[in-house]
Coordinates of C-alpha atoms and ligand atoms in Angstrom, one line a residue:
M55 CA 124.5 89.8 98.5
R56 CA 124.8 90.8 94.5
V57 CA 122.5 88.5 92.8
L58 CA 121.7 88.4 89.7
V59 CA 119.1 85.8 88.6
L60 CA 118.4 84.8 84.9
T61 CA 114.8 83.1 83.9
G62 CA 113.3 81.7 80.9
A63 CA 109.9 80.1 80.7
G64 CA 109.9 77.1 82.5
V65 CA 110.1 79.1 85.4
S66 CA 106.5 79.4 85.0
A67 CA 106.3 76.0 83.2
E68 CA 104.7 74.9 86.5
S69 CA 102.2 77.6 86.4
G70 CA 100.5 75.7 83.3
I71 CA 102.3 78.2 80.9
P72 CA 103.5 76.2 78.0
T73 CA 107.2 76.7 76.9
F74 CA 109.1 77.5 73.9
R75 CA 111.7 73.9 73.0
G76 CA 110.1 71.6 75.7
K77 CA 108.1 68.7 74.1
D78 CA 104.7 70.6 74.7
G79 CA 106.1 73.8 73.5
Y80 CA 104.6 76.7 71.4
W81 CA 107.6 76.3 69.2
R82 CA 106.8 72.3 68.4
N83 CA 103.9 73.2 67.2
F84 CA 104.5 76.7 65.4
D85 CA 106.4 77.7 63.0
P86 CA 108.1 81.2 65.1
A87 CA 108.1 83.0 61.7
K88 CA 105.0 82.6 60.8
L89 CA 104.0 84.0 64.5
A90 CA 106.9 85.8 66.1
T91 CA 108.7 87.6 63.5
P92 CA 108.0 92.1 62.5
E93 CA 107.2 89.6 59.1
A94 CA 104.7 87.7 60.7
F95 CA 102.9 91.0 61.8
A96 CA 103.0 92.7 58.5
R97 CA 101.4 89.9 56.3
D98 CA 98.3 88.1 59.6
P99 CA 98.5 91.0 62.5
Q100 CA 95.2 89.3 62.7
L101 CA 96.6 86.0 63.5
I102 CA 99.1 86.5 65.7
W103 CA 96.4 88.9 67.0
D104 CA 94.5 86.3 67.5
W105 CA 97.7 84.1 69.3
Y106 CA 99.0 87.0 72.1
R107 CA 95.3 87.4 73.7
E108 CA 95.2 83.6 73.6
R109 CA 98.3 83.9 75.3
R110 CA 97.0 87.2 77.7
E111 CA 94.0 85.4 78.8
R112 CA 95.8 81.7 79.5
I113 CA 98.0 84.5 81.6
R114 CA 95.6 86.1 83.8
N115 CA 94.5 82.2 84.4
A116 CA 97.5 81.8 86.2
R117 CA 99.0 81.5 88.9
P118 CA 102.4 82.4 90.7
N119 CA 104.5 79.0 91.7
A120 CA 106.5 78.4 94.1
A121 CA 109.3 79.3 92.0
H122 CA 108.1 82.3 91.5
E123 CA 108.0 83.5 95.1
A124 CA 110.6 81.9 95.9
I125 CA 113.2 83.9 93.9
A126 CA 110.7 87.6 94.9
R127 CA 111.3 86.7 98.5
L128 CA 115.0 85.9 97.3
A129 CA 114.5 90.4 95.5
Q130 CA 113.5 91.6 99.1
H131 CA 115.3 89.7 101.0
S132 CA 119.1 91.2 99.2
K133 CA 119.8 94.3 98.6
D134 CA 121.6 94.5 95.5
F135 CA 119.4 92.1 93.5
L136 CA 118.4 92.0 89.3
L137 CA 116.1 89.3 87.2
V138 CA 116.8 89.0 84.2
T139 CA 113.4 87.6 82.5
Q140 CA 112.7 86.9 79.7
N141 CA 109.7 86.0 80.4
V142 CA 106.4 88.7 78.9
D143 CA 104.8 86.7 81.7
D144 CA 103.4 89.3 84.9
L145 CA 103.5 86.0 87.4
H146 CA 107.3 87.1 88.4
T147 CA 105.3 90.9 89.8
R148 CA 102.7 89.3 90.6
A149 CA 104.8 86.8 93.6
G150 CA 106.4 90.5 94.6
V151 CA 109.6 91.6 92.3
P152 CA 110.1 94.3 92.9
A153 CA 109.6 97.2 89.4
Q154 CA 113.0 98.4 89.9
K155 CA 115.6 94.9 90.7
M156 CA 113.4 93.4 87.6
V157 CA 113.8 93.7 83.4
Q158 CA 112.1 92.6 81.0
I159 CA 114.8 91.8 78.6
H160 CA 111.4 90.3 76.2
G161 CA 108.8 92.8 76.7
N162 CA 106.2 92.7 78.3
I163 CA 102.7 91.2 76.8
F164 CA 100.4 92.8 78.9
I165 CA 101.7 95.9 76.4
T166 CA 100.3 96.6 73.7
R167 CA 101.8 99.4 71.4
C168 CA 102.1 101.2 67.8
S169 CA 104.5 99.3 65.3
Q170 CA 105.9 101.9 64.0
C171 CA 106.1 104.7 66.6
D172 CA 106.6 105.7 70.3
W173 CA 103.2 105.3 71.8
R174 CA 102.9 102.2 73.8
A175 CA 100.0 101.1 76.6
E176 CA 99.2 98.7 79.5
R177 CA 96.4 96.3 79.8
L178 CA 96.1 95.5 83.3
S179 CA 96.8 91.9 83.3
T180 CA 92.5 92.0 85.0
A181 CA 91.1 93.0 81.2
S182 CA 88.5 91.3 80.8
N183 CA 89.5 89.3 76.9
E184 CA 86.2 91.0 74.6
E185 CA 87.4 94.3 76.8
E186 CA 90.4 93.9 74.6
E187 CA 88.8 92.7 71.8
Q188 CA 87.0 96.2 71.9
D189 CA 89.9 98.3 73.2
D190 CA 92.6 96.7 70.8
G191 CA 91.0 94.8 67.4
L192 CA 93.0 96.2 64.6
A193 CA 93.8 99.1 66.3
K194 CA 95.5 102.2 64.6
C195 CA 97.8 104.0 66.6
P196 CA 96.4 107.3 68.1
H197 CA 99.4 109.5 66.7
C198 CA 100.3 108.2 62.6
T199 CA 97.7 105.5 62.7
A200 CA 99.9 102.3 61.2
L201 CA 99.2 99.7 63.2
M202 CA 99.8 98.8 67.1
R203 CA 101.5 95.7 67.8
P204 CA 101.8 93.2 71.7
G205 CA 105.1 95.0 73.4
V206 CA 107.2 91.6 72.7
V207 CA 110.9 91.3 71.1
W208 CA 110.1 89.5 68.5
F209 CA 112.6 87.7 66.1
G210 CA 115.3 89.9 63.7
E211 CA 114.7 92.3 66.8
Q212 CA 116.5 94.4 69.0
L213 CA 116.8 93.4 72.4
P214 CA 114.7 97.3 74.5
W215 CA 117.3 100.3 74.7
N216 CA 116.7 100.7 78.5
E217 CA 116.5 97.3 79.5
L218 CA 119.9 96.6 77.8
E219 CA 121.5 99.7 80.1
Q220 CA 120.5 98.4 83.4
V221 CA 122.0 95.0 83.2
E222 CA 124.6 96.3 81.7
N223 CA 125.2 98.5 84.7
F224 CA 124.8 96.1 87.2
L225 CA 127.3 93.5 85.7
N226 CA 128.8 97.1 85.5
N227 CA 128.9 98.0 89.0
G228 CA 130.6 95.4 90.0
A229 CA 130.6 91.1 90.3
C230 CA 127.9 88.8 91.9
D231 CA 128.1 86.2 94.9
V232 CA 125.1 84.0 92.7
V233 CA 124.2 83.7 89.5
I234 CA 121.0 81.7 89.7
V235 CA 120.1 81.0 85.6
A236 CA 116.5 79.1 86.0
G237 CA 114.2 77.4 83.2
T238 CA 116.1 78.7 79.5
T239 CA 117.4 76.2 77.8
A240 CA 119.5 79.3 76.4
T241 CA 119.9 80.0 73.3
F242 CA 120.9 83.4 73.4
G243 CA 124.2 83.9 73.9
Y244 CA 123.3 87.3 75.4
I245 CA 121.6 85.4 77.8
I246 CA 125.4 82.8 79.1
D247 CA 127.2 85.9 78.3
W248 CA 126.1 88.1 81.4
A249 CA 125.3 84.7 83.7
I250 CA 129.2 84.0 83.5
R251 CA 130.2 88.1 83.3
G252 CA 128.0 88.2 86.5
S253 CA 130.4 84.5 88.5
R254 CA 133.6 86.0 87.0
D255 CA 135.4 86.9 90.7
A256 CA 134.8 83.4 92.0
G257 CA 130.8 83.6 92.1
E258 CA 128.2 80.9 92.3
L259 CA 126.3 79.3 88.8
I260 CA 123.6 77.5 89.6
E261 CA 121.3 76.6 87.0
V262 CA 118.3 74.6 87.6
N263 CA 117.0 73.2 85.1
P264 CA 115.1 68.8 84.7
E265 CA 117.9 69.3 81.6
E266 CA 121.2 69.8 80.3
T267 CA 121.8 73.1 78.3
Q268 CA 124.3 75.3 76.4
L269 CA 125.4 76.6 79.6
T270 CA 125.5 73.9 81.7
R271 CA 129.3 73.9 81.5
F272 CA 129.8 76.8 82.4
A273 CA 127.8 76.4 85.8
T274 CA 129.3 75.8 88.8
R275 CA 126.7 74.0 90.9
L276 CA 124.1 71.9 88.6
V277 CA 119.7 71.2 90.1
R278 CA 118.3 68.9 87.6
K279 CA 115.5 69.4 89.3
P280 CA 111.9 71.0 88.1
A281 CA 112.1 75.0 89.1
A282 CA 109.4 75.0 91.4
T283 CA 111.0 72.4 93.5
A284 CA 114.4 73.3 93.5
L285 CA 114.0 77.0 94.0
P286 CA 112.2 77.1 97.5
Q287 CA 115.1 75.5 99.3
I288 CA 118.5 77.1 97.2
V289 CA 116.3 80.9 98.5
E290 CA 116.4 79.6 101.6
D291 CA 120.1 78.0 102.6
L292 CA 121.4 81.0 100.3
I293 CA 118.9 83.2 103.1
N294 CA 121.2 81.3 106.5
R295 CA 124.2 81.8 104.7
S296 CA 123.5 85.3 103.6
A297 CA 122.7 85.9 107.3
L298 CA 125.8 84.3 109.4
Ligands
LIG1608 P1 112.5 77.5 75.8 O1 111.3 77.2 76.1 O2 114.2 77.8 75.5 O3 112.9 76.5 77.5 C1 112.2 76.0 78.2 C2 113.5 75.8 79.6 O4 113.0 74.9 81.0 C3 114.4 74.1 79.0 O5 115.2 74.5 79.1 C4 113.6 73.2 79.9 O6 114.2 72.3 80.1 C5 113.5 74.4 81.0 N1 112.2 73.4 81.9 C6 110.7 73.2 81.7 N2 110.3 73.0 82.5 C7 110.6 73.1 83.5 C8 110.6 73.2 85.0 N3 109.2 73.0 86.0 N4 111.5 73.6 85.9 C9 112.7 74.1 85.9 N5 113.0 74.7 83.9 C10 112.3 73.6 83.0 O7 112.3 79.0 76.6 P2 113.2 80.1 77.0 O8 114.4 79.6 77.4 O9 112.6 81.1 78.3 O10 111.7 84.2 73.6 O11 113.2 80.8 74.7 C11 113.8 81.4 75.6 C12 112.8 82.5 74.7 O12 112.7 81.3 73.6 C13 112.1 82.8 75.0 O13 111.7 83.9 75.6 C14 111.0 83.3 73.4 C15 111.7 82.0 72.9 O14 111.5 82.6 72.1 C16 110.8 85.4 72.2 O15 110.1 85.8 72.3 C17 112.0 86.5 72.2

């Protein structure tokens, strides 16, 4: 069975991590342009770091939920599998999705990287906030002295090249039997594009989301339930089916 899974913030919602566009979502209280752009960082790096440290801390205190666990089970079961997540948290990894079967297309919040050159460091998600304050403060790059920044993709920035290539290679290697899109508004065209390309040649395209999205009209099956409720059953059925 060839499987592509695309996830967004809704998959981590039941672990207590706010979504972006939901009713308690980050973008309801903050203007993305004030926090998630290179210009915002240049204007007030301390404010941006404060926001990302707070988010790191929330993620450290969160645990993977049944949706992350179900996806990890499917990843371990399927030989030909790719998870493309827009989430910058590490909950898919902690649930057990192998690194080589996963792409974090919007980056990783636990990476601190130089805002100018290629220097980067991965903060362990177990590091304490105090350690971070000391380490990062408004840290400067040891190579070029530019400010260090969080390793996430901001509005107006390119998607990371290596990750894009991994997705393209997977899609070019053949159509999928099943594509699951869970917990995302599919705001970005590339998410819709990958879902459609993945499910070409009559593959199933399952959307897991309590609400309608821009992807809905392309889906072959709609599951209007929270991810942690829906995904364990979907995965169980797929594994049973592939064993027949
Ligand atoms: P959004 O906040 O746009 O969407 C979250 C989606 O999850 C919505 O469609 C909700 O209906 C759905 N949802 C909420 N709770 C759910 C649950 N328990 N189970 C399943 N679905 C649920 O988040 P994303 O689509 O991930 O980008 O946002 C995409 C990108 O926009 C993010 O990666 C971030 C943001 O700007 C960057 O930071 C670059």
